[in-house]
């Protein structure tokens, strides 16, 4: 992995202070062929990031050369005026004030944050959040403190030229931490061309991939020149050290999975799931509108925004009907209502937390088709059987572990063409990533129930039909995006 450090002047950083390549922004701008054929990670330490300055152009052109750079020009613009970053201040100030107890006194007038690392562990929560918002090597935060609340007066870049000797020493330590990661023992192994990060939660009850399945993928990917490494939600600051990201936790736009996806996208890394796919797939209201607009068959549906819609749903769909919270997953927040009394009670309760609900015609089947689609092409097909004595594939019991139905596998050639074609059409409405399309096959045709941005992929299950080809194609999806010629 190649790290390149850009400075305003040749002597801004001693060459022996870091093992990485140090060049001036002037040389970087003047020699576009530098690092051709490589994908270096660039840390721009110019002393001036002003619009159309050398520092600004260095980050701008890094993007055009396919080099990943911090800070980006977007960050430079965001921090150029307070009004452009004031939307971030409420969350940052909340984190800042949580430091007060551990700080043991008043806040300093200003604090330096380097690569998301503060001057001590007391600042960890705030420093990491600041780096999430503004990915810059060195930031200076000016604080206005009072007895009850500390507010942020200003956030700005801290150039090397303005650092004290102690700050520069800490900065170099943080630089080393940021650019370094623990490598596995590679003795006897072929050096990998790329390293993919796989975001996992070892304690998740229903993960989209078991750890054993990801180890299986890692063995296949290794033969293709790729090293697969697990990371957890604590490793956001290290994400830039990898070439791609595969999220294998249940996704939500309200937790760290979205932040990881967004960060990967900012880094120019291929990522599954990408932020836009998360936004689109995690909301059933949006999905229903999108499928209907694109003429993808879905069950008859009524949107519920208030009590006046209860009767409309009952008259249009009949009973039983299925009521859904827009951002539910794994069969959670999806209930069957047998009559008007049940609909009124449940919908009234759920509307307290969600402005909109979805009611759909109940279509009983013994199984759901799940067709995996990757990059606009079918990847696998299975039947997910209903849980025992239940109408869904997962039965979330009041106590104990969820009860899941079984699985029946097919090759793509064995799968009815109209099922595959409908699934691919639905997935293409979302994007170019990995999706799991759930469909019900009836005498009246095929209906798309939902499109999942984070579908299950497990060895011995979803890969039973296509075998190792599934994992090869998954790896190849990332490689194709990493190796696309620069425009």
Short mmCIF file of C-alpha atoms in Angstrom, two decimals:
data_model
loop_
_atom_site.label_atom_id
_atom_site.label_comp_id
_atom_site.label_asym_id
_atom_site.label_seq_id
_atom_site.Cartn_x
_atom_site.Cartn_y
_atom_site.Cartn_z
CA UNK A 1 0.00 0.00 0.00
CA UNK A 2 1.39 3.39 -1.04
CA UNK A 3 0.90 6.45 1.13
CA UNK A 4 1.90 9.83 -0.28
CA UNK A 5 2.21 12.94 1.88
CA UNK A 6 1.93 16.35 0.24
CA UNK A 7 3.45 19.38 1.94
CA UNK A 8 3.58 23.07 1.11
CA UNK A 9 7.37 23.18 1.52
CA UNK A 10 10.03 20.49 1.25
CA UNK A 11 11.13 20.90 4.87
CA UNK A 12 7.66 20.96 6.47
CA UNK A 13 8.19 17.35 7.62
CA UNK A 14 11.53 15.67 8.19
CA UNK A 15 11.91 12.80 5.71
CA UNK A 16 13.00 10.47 8.51
CA UNK A 17 9.88 11.22 10.58
CA UNK A 18 7.71 8.91 8.47
CA UNK A 19 8.41 5.95 6.15
CA UNK A 20 6.01 7.35 3.56
CA UNK A 21 6.79 9.26 0.41
CA UNK A 22 6.86 13.03 0.98
CA UNK A 23 6.63 15.47 -1.92
CA UNK A 24 5.54 19.07 -2.26
CA UNK A 25 2.14 19.92 -3.68
CA UNK A 26 3.96 21.85 -6.42
CA UNK A 27 5.74 18.69 -7.59
CA UNK A 28 2.54 16.66 -7.33
CA UNK A 29 0.67 19.13 -9.52
CA UNK A 30 3.49 19.45 -12.04
CA UNK A 31 3.93 15.70 -12.61
CA UNK A 32 0.58 14.05 -13.40
CA UNK A 33 2.33 10.79 -14.38
CA UNK A 34 3.59 10.26 -10.83
CA UNK A 35 2.23 7.01 -9.36
CA UNK A 36 0.63 6.04 -12.65
CA UNK A 37 -0.67 2.49 -12.44
CA UNK A 38 -0.88 2.75 -8.65
CA UNK A 39 -3.72 3.76 -6.34
CA UNK A 40 -1.90 5.72 -3.64
CA UNK A 41 -3.59 7.19 -0.60
CA UNK A 42 -2.72 10.87 -0.43
CA UNK A 43 -2.57 12.96 2.73
CA UNK A 44 -2.60 16.61 1.75
CA UNK A 45 -0.76 18.66 4.39
CA UNK A 46 -0.64 21.89 2.43
CA UNK A 47 -0.53 25.03 4.55
CA UNK A 48 -3.30 26.65 2.53
CA UNK A 49 -6.53 24.94 1.44
CA UNK A 50 -8.18 28.09 0.14
CA UNK A 51 -10.18 27.98 -3.07
CA UNK A 52 -7.89 27.65 -6.11
CA UNK A 53 -4.76 27.47 -3.95
CA UNK A 54 -2.13 24.76 -4.62
CA UNK A 55 -3.49 22.81 -1.69
CA UNK A 56 -7.00 22.98 -3.16
CA UNK A 57 -5.83 21.90 -6.61
CA UNK A 58 -3.76 19.04 -5.20
CA UNK A 59 -6.89 17.42 -3.70
CA UNK A 60 -8.99 18.27 -6.74
CA UNK A 61 -6.55 16.63 -9.15
CA UNK A 62 -5.93 13.67 -6.85
CA UNK A 63 -9.55 12.71 -7.48
CA UNK A 64 -9.13 12.94 -11.26
CA UNK A 65 -6.00 10.73 -11.05
CA UNK A 66 -7.82 8.01 -9.13
CA UNK A 67 -5.89 8.76 -5.92
CA UNK A 68 -7.72 8.77 -2.60
CA UNK A 69 -7.05 11.96 -0.72
CA UNK A 70 -7.78 13.69 2.56
CA UNK A 71 -8.97 16.33 2.90
CA UNK A 72 -11.18 16.35 -0.20
CA UNK A 73 -12.18 19.63 -1.82
CA UNK A 74 -15.68 19.05 -0.40
CA UNK A 75 -14.23 19.15 3.11
CA UNK A 76 -12.21 22.25 2.26
CA UNK A 77 -15.36 24.01 1.07
CA UNK A 78 -17.41 22.81 4.05
CA UNK A 79 -14.93 24.31 6.50
CA UNK A 80 -14.44 27.55 4.62
CA UNK A 81 -17.46 29.19 6.30
CA UNK A 82 -19.33 28.47 9.53
CA UNK A 83 -22.72 28.55 7.81
CA UNK A 84 -21.59 25.62 5.63
CA UNK A 85 -20.89 23.37 8.60
CA UNK A 86 -23.31 24.64 11.24
CA UNK A 87 -25.66 21.68 10.54
CA UNK A 88 -23.00 19.45 12.15
CA UNK A 89 -22.65 21.52 15.32
CA UNK A 90 -25.59 20.16 17.39
CA UNK A 91 -24.28 16.59 17.23
CA UNK A 92 -20.67 17.68 17.75
CA UNK A 93 -21.52 19.90 20.71
CA UNK A 94 -23.49 17.08 22.33
CA UNK A 95 -20.43 14.82 22.08
CA UNK A 96 -18.18 17.63 23.27
CA UNK A 97 -20.20 18.22 26.42
CA UNK A 98 -20.15 14.53 27.28
CA UNK A 99 -16.39 14.97 27.74
CA UNK A 100 -16.85 17.49 30.56
CA UNK A 101 -17.14 14.99 33.42
CA UNK A 102 -13.98 13.11 32.42
CA UNK A 103 -12.15 16.35 31.68
CA UNK A 104 -12.52 17.33 35.32
CA UNK A 105 -12.81 21.05 34.75
CA UNK A 106 -13.39 23.74 32.16
CA UNK A 107 -12.76 23.24 28.48
CA UNK A 108 -9.68 24.82 26.88
CA UNK A 109 -10.21 27.71 24.48
CA UNK A 110 -9.12 25.47 21.62
CA UNK A 111 -8.16 21.84 21.01
CA UNK A 112 -6.23 20.19 18.18
CA UNK A 113 -7.56 16.94 16.69
CA UNK A 114 -5.29 14.86 14.46
CA UNK A 115 -6.79 12.09 12.27
CA UNK A 116 -9.70 11.74 14.67
CA UNK A 117 -7.42 11.49 17.71
CA UNK A 118 -7.51 14.03 20.52
CA UNK A 119 -4.81 15.08 23.01
CA UNK A 120 -6.00 12.37 25.46
CA UNK A 121 -8.55 9.55 25.69
CA UNK A 122 -11.03 11.93 27.29
CA UNK A 123 -11.54 13.44 23.83
CA UNK A 124 -12.03 10.12 21.99
CA UNK A 125 -15.79 10.32 21.43
CA UNK A 126 -15.67 13.91 20.19
CA UNK A 127 -12.50 13.45 18.10
CA UNK A 128 -13.86 10.44 16.25
CA UNK A 129 -17.15 12.15 15.53
CA UNK A 130 -15.35 15.27 14.27
CA UNK A 131 -13.31 13.09 11.91
CA UNK A 132 -16.51 11.41 10.72
CA UNK A 133 -17.90 14.80 9.76
CA UNK A 134 -14.72 16.39 8.42
CA UNK A 135 -12.03 14.04 7.21
CA UNK A 136 -8.95 16.17 7.60
CA UNK A 137 -5.48 15.40 8.96
CA UNK A 138 -5.37 18.28 11.45
CA UNK A 139 -8.25 20.34 12.78
CA UNK A 140 -8.44 23.04 15.41
CA UNK A 141 -11.68 23.52 17.31
CA UNK A 142 -12.31 26.81 19.12
CA UNK A 143 -14.55 26.39 22.16
CA UNK A 144 -16.70 28.85 24.11
CA UNK A 145 -17.28 27.41 27.58
CA UNK A 146 -19.81 28.30 30.23
CA UNK A 147 -20.74 26.60 33.47
CA UNK A 148 -23.53 24.59 31.84
CA UNK A 149 -22.69 24.18 28.16
CA UNK A 150 -19.67 24.34 25.87
CA UNK A 151 -20.34 25.54 22.33
CA UNK A 152 -18.16 25.47 19.24
CA UNK A 153 -17.15 28.87 17.95
CA UNK A 154 -15.15 27.71 14.96
CA UNK A 155 -13.71 24.63 13.26
CA UNK A 156 -10.69 25.15 11.03
CA UNK A 157 -7.65 23.48 9.58
CA UNK A 158 -4.44 23.50 11.59
CA UNK A 159 -1.50 23.72 9.17
CA UNK A 160 1.91 22.35 10.03
CA UNK A 161 3.35 25.85 10.01
CA UNK A 162 1.15 26.85 12.98
CA UNK A 163 1.72 23.76 15.11
CA UNK A 164 3.75 24.01 18.28
CA UNK A 165 6.62 21.60 18.76
CA UNK A 166 4.49 19.45 21.08
CA UNK A 167 1.58 19.47 18.62
CA UNK A 168 3.84 18.44 15.75
CA UNK A 169 5.21 15.55 17.79
CA UNK A 170 1.68 14.36 18.59
CA UNK A 171 0.64 14.87 14.97
CA UNK A 172 3.41 12.57 13.72
CA UNK A 173 2.37 9.91 16.24
CA UNK A 174 -1.23 10.15 15.03
CA UNK A 175 -0.07 10.04 11.41
CA UNK A 176 1.75 6.79 12.17
CA UNK A 177 -1.35 5.36 13.86
CA UNK A 178 -3.58 6.34 10.96
CA UNK A 179 -1.37 4.90 8.22
CA UNK A 180 -0.49 1.71 10.06
CA UNK A 181 -2.52 -1.42 10.64
CA UNK A 182 -1.79 -4.85 11.96
CA UNK A 183 -0.99 -7.17 9.13
CA UNK A 184 -1.61 -10.86 9.39
CA UNK A 185 1.33 -13.20 9.24
CA UNK A 186 1.96 -13.50 5.52
CA UNK A 187 4.72 -16.08 5.75
CA UNK A 188 4.36 -18.55 2.93
CA UNK A 189 1.53 -16.60 1.31
CA UNK A 190 1.38 -14.82 -2.00
CA UNK A 191 1.30 -11.05 -1.38
CA UNK A 192 -2.22 -9.76 -1.99
CA UNK A 193 -2.92 -7.16 -4.65
CA UNK A 194 -5.79 -5.77 -2.58
CA UNK A 195 -7.17 -6.00 0.92
CA UNK A 196 -10.93 -5.94 1.47
CA UNK A 197 -12.48 -4.98 4.80
CA UNK A 198 -15.54 -6.95 5.91
CA UNK A 199 -17.63 -5.24 8.56
CA UNK A 200 -19.02 -7.76 11.04
CA UNK A 201 -20.62 -7.90 14.47
CA UNK A 202 -19.56 -11.20 16.11
CA UNK A 203 -22.51 -10.93 18.53
CA UNK A 204 -25.32 -10.31 16.02
CA UNK A 205 -28.15 -12.80 16.39
CA UNK A 206 -29.13 -12.99 12.71
CA UNK A 207 -26.11 -11.77 10.70
CA UNK A 208 -26.36 -11.69 6.89
CA UNK A 209 -23.26 -13.95 6.75
CA UNK A 210 -21.84 -16.26 9.38
CA UNK A 211 -18.15 -15.80 10.22
CA UNK A 212 -17.46 -19.31 8.88
CA UNK A 213 -18.93 -18.29 5.51
CA UNK A 214 -16.75 -15.20 5.35
CA UNK A 215 -13.70 -17.34 6.09
CA UNK A 216 -14.74 -19.57 3.20
CA UNK A 217 -14.95 -16.53 0.92
CA UNK A 218 -11.55 -15.36 2.15
CA UNK A 219 -9.95 -18.63 0.97
CA UNK A 220 -11.42 -18.19 -2.51
CA UNK A 221 -10.56 -14.49 -2.67
CA UNK A 222 -6.96 -15.24 -1.65
CA UNK A 223 -6.52 -17.26 -4.85
CA UNK A 224 -7.59 -14.16 -6.76
CA UNK A 225 -4.98 -11.94 -5.10
CA UNK A 226 -7.29 -10.52 -2.45
CA UNK A 227 -6.92 -10.56 1.31
CA UNK A 228 -10.15 -10.38 3.30
CA UNK A 229 -9.97 -8.96 6.81
CA UNK A 230 -12.79 -8.62 9.35
CA UNK A 231 -13.32 -5.25 10.99
CA UNK A 232 -15.86 -4.07 13.58
CA UNK A 233 -17.63 -0.81 14.28
CA UNK A 234 -14.61 0.38 16.30
CA UNK A 235 -12.44 0.42 13.15
CA UNK A 236 -13.96 3.33 11.23
CA UNK A 237 -10.75 5.36 11.50
CA UNK A 238 -8.80 2.49 9.86
CA UNK A 239 -11.13 2.11 6.89
CA UNK A 240 -8.92 4.15 4.56
CA UNK A 241 -6.23 1.49 4.89
CA UNK A 242 -8.30 -0.95 2.84
CA UNK A 243 -9.24 -1.08 -0.82
CA UNK A 244 -12.90 -2.09 -0.58
CA UNK A 245 -15.65 -2.65 1.99
CA UNK A 246 -18.20 -5.46 2.27
CA UNK A 247 -20.77 -4.81 5.01
CA UNK A 248 -21.93 -8.01 6.68
CA UNK A 249 -24.02 -6.55 9.47
CA UNK A 250 -27.71 -5.79 9.27
CA UNK A 251 -27.76 -2.30 7.80
CA UNK A 252 -29.61 0.77 9.02
CA UNK A 253 -29.25 4.42 8.08
CA UNK A 254 -29.45 5.26 11.80
CA UNK A 255 -26.42 3.26 12.96
CA UNK A 256 -22.72 2.86 12.21
CA UNK A 257 -23.24 0.73 9.08
CA UNK A 258 -24.42 3.79 7.16
CA UNK A 259 -21.48 5.80 8.41
CA UNK A 260 -19.08 3.09 7.21
CA UNK A 261 -20.74 3.00 3.80
CA UNK A 262 -20.62 6.77 3.52
CA UNK A 263 -16.97 6.87 4.55
CA UNK A 264 -16.06 4.18 2.00
CA UNK A 265 -17.83 6.14 -0.71
CA UNK A 266 -15.93 9.29 0.30
CA UNK A 267 -12.70 7.31 -0.02
CA UNK A 268 -13.63 6.23 -3.54
CA UNK A 269 -13.77 2.61 -2.41
CA UNK A 270 -16.16 0.08 -3.95
CA UNK A 271 -18.64 -0.79 -1.22
CA UNK A 272 -21.51 -3.20 -0.65
CA UNK A 273 -23.88 -1.82 0.55
CA UNK A 274 -23.53 1.70 -0.76
CA UNK A 275 -25.31 4.53 1.11
CA UNK A 276 -27.91 5.19 -1.58
CA UNK A 277 -28.92 1.53 -1.74
CA UNK A 278 -29.32 1.54 2.04
CA UNK A 279 -31.57 4.59 1.90
CA UNK A 280 -33.67 3.12 -0.88
CA UNK A 281 -33.99 -0.44 0.42
CA UNK A 282 -34.58 0.27 4.09
CA UNK A 283 -37.84 2.15 3.42
CA UNK A 284 -40.82 0.15 2.19
CA UNK A 285 -42.81 3.27 1.33
CA UNK A 286 -40.13 4.33 -1.13
CA UNK A 287 -39.71 0.79 -2.48
CA UNK A 288 -43.41 0.43 -3.22
CA UNK A 289 -43.53 3.76 -5.08
CA UNK A 290 -40.33 2.94 -7.00
CA UNK A 291 -41.52 -0.51 -8.08
CA UNK A 292 -44.93 0.80 -9.11
CA UNK A 293 -43.40 3.64 -11.14
CA UNK A 294 -41.10 1.18 -12.96
CA UNK A 295 -43.95 -1.29 -13.59
CA UNK A 296 -42.48 -4.01 -11.39
CA UNK A 297 -45.37 -6.14 -10.08
CA UNK A 298 -46.03 -5.71 -6.34
CA UNK A 299 -48.98 -6.81 -4.16
CA UNK A 300 -51.94 -4.40 -3.97
CA UNK A 301 -50.86 -1.74 -1.48
CA UNK A 302 -52.38 1.10 0.53
CA UNK A 303 -50.36 3.78 2.27
CA UNK A 304 -51.62 4.62 5.75
CA UNK A 305 -50.98 8.13 7.06
CA UNK A 306 -53.81 8.40 9.58
CA UNK A 307 -56.99 6.85 10.96
CA UNK A 308 -58.99 7.80 7.88
CA UNK A 309 -56.90 5.35 5.85
CA UNK A 310 -57.83 2.32 7.98
CA UNK A 311 -61.17 1.88 6.23
CA UNK A 312 -59.59 2.46 2.80
CA UNK A 313 -57.07 -0.33 3.48
CA UNK A 314 -59.80 -2.68 4.70
CA UNK A 315 -62.05 -2.05 1.69
CA UNK A 316 -59.23 -2.20 -0.87
CA UNK A 317 -57.27 -5.17 0.45
CA UNK A 318 -59.73 -7.18 2.51
CA UNK A 319 -58.70 -9.32 5.47
CA UNK A 320 -56.33 -10.67 6.43
CA UNK A 321 -53.90 -7.97 5.32
CA UNK A 322 -50.23 -7.34 6.14
CA UNK A 323 -49.18 -4.16 7.96
CA UNK A 324 -45.56 -2.97 7.72
CA UNK A 325 -43.38 -0.37 9.37
CA UNK A 326 -41.39 1.31 6.54
CA UNK A 327 -37.89 0.51 7.84
CA UNK A 328 -38.43 -3.00 9.23
CA UNK A 329 -36.07 -5.92 8.52
CA UNK A 330 -35.83 -9.68 9.06
CA UNK A 331 -39.66 -9.91 9.33
CA UNK A 332 -39.63 -7.50 12.29
CA UNK A 333 -42.25 -4.76 12.14
CA UNK A 334 -44.37 -6.85 9.78
CA UNK A 335 -47.67 -8.13 11.20
CA UNK A 336 -50.79 -9.79 9.85
CA UNK A 337 -54.13 -8.24 10.79
CA UNK A 338 -57.14 -10.57 10.70
CA UNK A 339 -59.85 -7.96 11.11
CA UNK A 340 -60.63 -4.26 11.52
CA UNK A 341 -60.13 -4.37 15.28
CA UNK A 342 -56.58 -5.71 14.93
CA UNK A 343 -55.76 -3.25 12.15
CA UNK A 344 -57.02 -0.26 14.16
CA UNK A 345 -55.15 -1.28 17.32
CA UNK A 346 -51.82 -2.06 15.63
CA UNK A 347 -51.82 0.83 13.14
CA UNK A 348 -52.71 3.34 15.86
CA UNK A 349 -49.82 2.07 17.97
CA UNK A 350 -47.30 2.13 15.12
CA UNK A 351 -48.35 5.57 13.87
CA UNK A 352 -47.07 6.99 17.14
CA UNK A 353 -43.52 6.23 15.93
CA UNK A 354 -43.89 6.43 12.14
CA UNK A 355 -45.80 8.99 10.06
CA UNK A 356 -46.49 6.43 7.34
CA UNK A 357 -47.28 2.71 7.26
CA UNK A 358 -47.75 0.25 4.43
CA UNK A 359 -50.70 -2.15 4.19
CA UNK A 360 -50.52 -4.92 1.58
CA UNK A 361 -52.78 -7.70 0.39
CA UNK A 362 -51.97 -10.95 2.17
CA UNK A 363 -50.63 -13.50 -0.34
CA UNK A 364 -50.18 -16.88 1.36
CA UNK A 365 -47.44 -19.12 -0.07
CA UNK A 366 -45.39 -22.01 1.28
CA UNK A 367 -42.17 -20.20 0.35
CA UNK A 368 -40.70 -16.93 -0.89
CA UNK A 369 -38.34 -16.84 -3.82
CA UNK A 370 -35.09 -15.06 -2.96
CA UNK A 371 -33.08 -14.13 -6.03
CA UNK A 372 -29.67 -12.57 -5.45
CA UNK A 373 -28.67 -9.92 -7.98
CA UNK A 374 -25.14 -8.53 -8.25
CA UNK A 375 -24.15 -5.78 -10.65
CA UNK A 376 -27.43 -6.15 -12.56
CA UNK A 377 -26.98 -9.91 -13.09
CA UNK A 378 -28.60 -12.84 -11.24
CA UNK A 379 -26.29 -14.40 -8.64
CA UNK A 380 -28.30 -17.14 -6.92
CA UNK A 381 -31.87 -18.37 -6.38
CA UNK A 382 -33.43 -20.18 -3.42
CA UNK A 383 -36.74 -20.87 -1.77
CA UNK A 384 -37.00 -19.53 1.77
CA UNK A 385 -39.59 -21.76 3.44
CA UNK A 386 -42.00 -20.39 5.99
CA UNK A 387 -41.18 -20.89 9.67
CA UNK A 388 -43.02 -23.80 11.28
CA UNK A 389 -46.72 -23.00 11.84
CA UNK A 390 -46.09 -19.40 10.78
CA UNK A 391 -46.78 -17.25 7.73
CA UNK A 392 -43.30 -15.64 7.54
CA UNK A 393 -39.82 -17.05 6.93
CA UNK A 394 -38.75 -15.80 10.39
CA UNK A 395 -40.95 -16.08 13.47
CA UNK A 396 -39.81 -13.60 16.13
CA UNK A 397 -41.14 -15.23 19.28
CA UNK A 398 -41.87 -13.25 22.42
CA UNK A 399 -39.12 -15.21 24.17
CA UNK A 400 -36.23 -17.28 22.94
CA UNK A 401 -34.40 -17.32 19.62
CA UNK A 402 -36.16 -16.47 16.37
CA UNK A 403 -37.47 -19.50 14.48
CA UNK A 404 -36.38 -19.59 10.84
CA UNK A 405 -37.83 -21.68 8.06
CA UNK A 406 -35.67 -23.90 5.93
CA UNK A 407 -34.21 -23.35 2.49
CA UNK A 408 -34.49 -25.14 -0.86
CA UNK A 409 -31.75 -24.41 -3.37
CA UNK A 410 -31.80 -24.12 -7.14
CA UNK A 411 -29.33 -23.35 -9.87
CA UNK A 412 -30.15 -20.25 -11.87
CA UNK A 413 -30.90 -22.47 -14.87
CA UNK A 414 -33.50 -24.34 -12.80
CA UNK A 415 -35.19 -21.11 -11.73
CA UNK A 416 -38.23 -20.00 -13.79
CA UNK A 417 -37.03 -17.29 -16.20
CA UNK A 418 -39.91 -14.93 -15.33
CA UNK A 419 -38.90 -15.06 -11.65
CA UNK A 420 -35.28 -14.18 -12.49
CA UNK A 421 -36.24 -11.47 -14.97
CA UNK A 422 -38.60 -9.79 -12.48
CA UNK A 423 -35.97 -9.90 -9.75
CA UNK A 424 -33.30 -8.36 -11.98
CA UNK A 425 -35.69 -5.62 -13.10
CA UNK A 426 -36.50 -4.79 -9.48
CA UNK A 427 -32.84 -4.74 -8.42
CA UNK A 428 -31.84 -2.47 -11.30
CA UNK A 429 -34.29 0.13 -9.95
CA UNK A 430 -32.11 0.33 -6.83
CA UNK A 431 -28.56 0.32 -8.16
CA UNK A 432 -25.55 -1.71 -9.26
CA UNK A 433 -24.67 -3.49 -6.01
CA UNK A 434 -25.77 -6.69 -4.27
CA UNK A 435 -29.47 -7.16 -3.59
CA UNK A 436 -31.76 -9.93 -2.42
CA UNK A 437 -35.14 -9.74 -4.13
CA UNK A 438 -38.05 -11.49 -2.37
CA UNK A 439 -40.86 -12.61 -4.63
CA UNK A 440 -44.09 -14.60 -4.29
CA UNK A 441 -45.07 -16.88 -7.17
CA UNK A 442 -48.83 -17.32 -7.56
CA UNK A 443 -51.35 -18.38 -10.19
CA UNK A 444 -51.84 -14.68 -10.87
CA UNK A 445 -48.14 -14.10 -11.53
CA UNK A 446 -44.99 -13.11 -9.66
CA UNK A 447 -45.00 -10.26 -7.13
CA UNK A 448 -41.99 -8.49 -5.63
CA UNK A 449 -42.40 -8.27 -1.85
CA UNK A 450 -39.22 -6.31 -1.18
CA UNK A 451 -35.64 -5.67 -2.28
CA UNK A 452 -32.99 -6.13 0.42
CA UNK A 453 -29.70 -4.25 0.25
CA UNK A 454 -28.04 -6.64 2.73
CA UNK A 455 -29.06 -10.16 1.64
CA UNK A 456 -27.92 -13.32 3.35
CA UNK A 457 -24.90 -15.04 1.81
CA UNK A 458 -23.87 -18.22 3.57
CA UNK A 459 -21.80 -21.19 2.49
CA UNK A 460 -23.96 -24.28 2.14
CA UNK A 461 -27.09 -22.16 1.76
CA UNK A 462 -27.29 -19.38 -0.83
CA UNK A 463 -24.23 -20.74 -2.66
CA UNK A 464 -25.59 -24.30 -2.95
CA UNK A 465 -26.83 -23.80 -6.49
CA UNK A 466 -23.95 -21.88 -8.08
CA UNK A 467 -21.24 -23.24 -5.71
CA UNK A 468 -17.94 -21.31 -5.58
CA UNK A 469 -18.90 -19.29 -8.65
CA UNK A 470 -20.98 -17.09 -6.34
CA UNK A 471 -17.92 -16.11 -4.26
CA UNK A 472 -15.75 -15.69 -7.35
CA UNK A 473 -18.25 -13.29 -8.88
CA UNK A 474 -18.55 -11.37 -5.62
CA UNK A 475 -14.77 -10.88 -5.54
CA UNK A 476 -14.71 -9.99 -9.22
CA UNK A 477 -17.36 -7.28 -8.70
CA UNK A 478 -14.97 -5.44 -6.40
CA UNK A 479 -11.92 -6.07 -8.60
CA UNK A 480 -13.61 -4.72 -11.72
CA UNK A 481 -14.35 -1.46 -9.94
CA UNK A 482 -10.85 -1.20 -8.51
CA UNK A 483 -9.19 -1.86 -11.86
CA UNK A 484 -11.31 0.28 -14.13
CA UNK A 485 -9.02 2.46 -16.24
CA UNK A 486 -8.79 6.07 -15.11
CA UNK A 487 -10.90 8.42 -17.15
#
